[in-house]
Each structure stands twice: as structure tokens, then as C-alpha cells.
Coordinates of N, CA and C in Angstrom, one line a residue:
M1 N 0.8 -1.2 0.0 CA 0.0 0.0 0.0 C 0.9 1.3 0.0
R2 N 2.0 1.2 0.8 CA 2.9 2.4 0.8 C 3.4 2.6 -0.6
A3 N 3.7 1.6 -1.3 CA 4.3 1.8 -2.7 C 3.3 2.5 -3.6
L4 N 2.0 2.2 -3.5 CA 1.0 2.8 -4.3 C 0.9 4.3 -4.0
I5 N 1.0 4.6 -2.7 CA 0.9 6.0 -2.2 C 2.1 6.8 -2.7
A6 N 3.3 6.2 -2.6 CA 4.5 6.8 -3.1 C 4.5 7.0 -4.6
A7 N 4.0 6.0 -5.3 CA 3.9 6.2 -6.7 C 2.9 7.3 -7.1
G8 N 1.8 7.4 -6.4 CA 0.9 8.5 -6.6 C 1.4 9.8 -6.4
I9 N 2.2 10.0 -5.3 CA 2.8 11.2 -4.9 C 3.9 11.6 -6.0
G10 N 4.6 10.6 -6.4 CA 5.6 10.9 -7.5 C 5.0 11.3 -8.8
L11 N 3.9 10.7 -9.1 CA 3.1 11.1 -10.4 C 2.6 12.5 -10.3
V12 N 2.0 12.8 -9.1 CA 1.5 14.2 -8.9 C 2.6 15.2 -9.0
A13 N 3.8 14.9 -8.4 CA 4.9 15.8 -8.4 C 5.4 16.0 -9.8
A14 N 5.5 14.9 -10.6 CA 6.0 15.0 -12.0 C 5.0 15.8 -12.8
L15 N 3.8 15.6 -12.7 CA 2.8 16.4 -13.4 C 2.8 17.8 -13.1
A16 N 3.0 18.1 -11.8 CA 3.1 19.5 -11.3 C 4.3 20.2 -12.0
L17 N 5.4 19.5 -12.0 CA 6.6 20.1 -12.6 C 6.4 20.3 -14.1
V18 N 5.8 19.4 -14.8 CA 5.5 19.6 -16.2 C 4.6 20.8 -16.5
F19 N 3.5 20.9 -15.7 CA 2.6 22.0 -15.8 C 3.2 23.3 -15.5
A20 N 4.1 23.3 -14.5 CA 4.8 24.6 -14.1 C 5.7 25.0 -15.3
I21 N 6.4 24.1 -15.9 CA 7.3 24.4 -17.0 C 6.5 24.9 -18.2
T22 N 5.4 24.2 -18.4 CA 4.6 24.6 -19.6 C 3.9 26.0 -19.4
A23 N 3.6 26.3 -18.1 CA 2.9 27.6 -17.9 C 3.9 28.8 -18.1
R24 N 5.1 28.5 -17.9 CA 6.1 29.6 -18.1 C 6.2 30.0 -19.6
G25 N 6.0 29.0 -20.4 CA 6.1 29.3 -21.9 C 7.5 29.2 -22.4
A26 N 7.6 29.3 -23.7 CA 8.9 29.2 -24.3 C 9.7 30.5 -24.2
P27 N 11.0 30.4 -24.0 CA 11.7 31.7 -24.0 C 11.7 32.4 -25.3
P28 N 11.8 33.7 -25.3 CA 11.7 34.4 -26.6 C 12.9 34.1 -27.4
G29 N 12.7 33.6 -28.6 CA 13.8 33.3 -29.5 C 14.2 34.4 -30.4
E30 N 15.5 34.6 -30.5 CA 16.1 35.6 -31.3 C 17.1 35.0 -32.3
T31 N 17.1 35.4 -33.5 CA 18.0 34.9 -34.5 C 19.2 35.9 -34.5
S32 N 20.4 35.3 -34.8 CA 21.6 36.1 -34.9 C 21.7 36.7 -36.3
K33 N 22.2 37.9 -36.4 CA 22.4 38.5 -37.7 C 23.7 38.0 -38.4
E34 N 24.6 37.4 -37.6 CA 25.8 36.9 -38.1 C 25.6 35.6 -38.8
P35 N 26.2 35.3 -40.0 CA 26.1 34.1 -40.7 C 26.8 32.9 -40.0
L36 N 26.3 31.7 -40.1 CA 26.9 30.6 -39.6 C 28.1 30.1 -40.4
H37 N 29.2 29.9 -39.8 CA 30.4 29.4 -40.6 C 30.4 27.9 -40.5
T38 N 30.1 27.3 -41.7 CA 30.0 25.8 -41.7 C 31.2 25.2 -42.3
T39 N 32.2 26.0 -42.7 CA 33.4 25.4 -43.3 C 34.6 25.8 -42.4
V40 N 35.6 24.9 -42.4 CA 36.8 25.2 -41.7 C 37.8 26.0 -42.6
P41 N 38.3 27.1 -42.2 CA 39.2 27.8 -43.1 C 40.5 27.0 -43.3
E42 N 41.1 27.2 -44.5 CA 42.3 26.5 -44.8 C 43.5 27.0 -44.0
H43 N 44.3 26.0 -43.6 CA 45.5 26.4 -42.9 C 46.6 26.7 -43.9
P44 N 47.4 27.7 -43.5 CA 48.6 28.0 -44.5 C 49.6 26.9 -44.6

């Protein structure tokens, strides 16, 4: 019986954490104006 109670408390805690993170929303995304360098420069 204690295992069921512990599992229930863990489930409630996990759901509370998920809902708290979801309620905060996504952070504002910003794109960089600098281009991405995808090639390695040649070595002399």
C-alpha cells in the first residue's frame, strides 16, 4: 500500500513540474544576424 501512495505522490509531483514548466512558456527566440560558418578555413 505504501508503494502505491509513493507512486501516486511521485506522479503528482512529476505532473506539477511539467505543468509549471509549460505555464512559463517558451523563452523568446532571437536569431543572430551573423552568418553561420559551416566550413573550416584552410591552414597556411
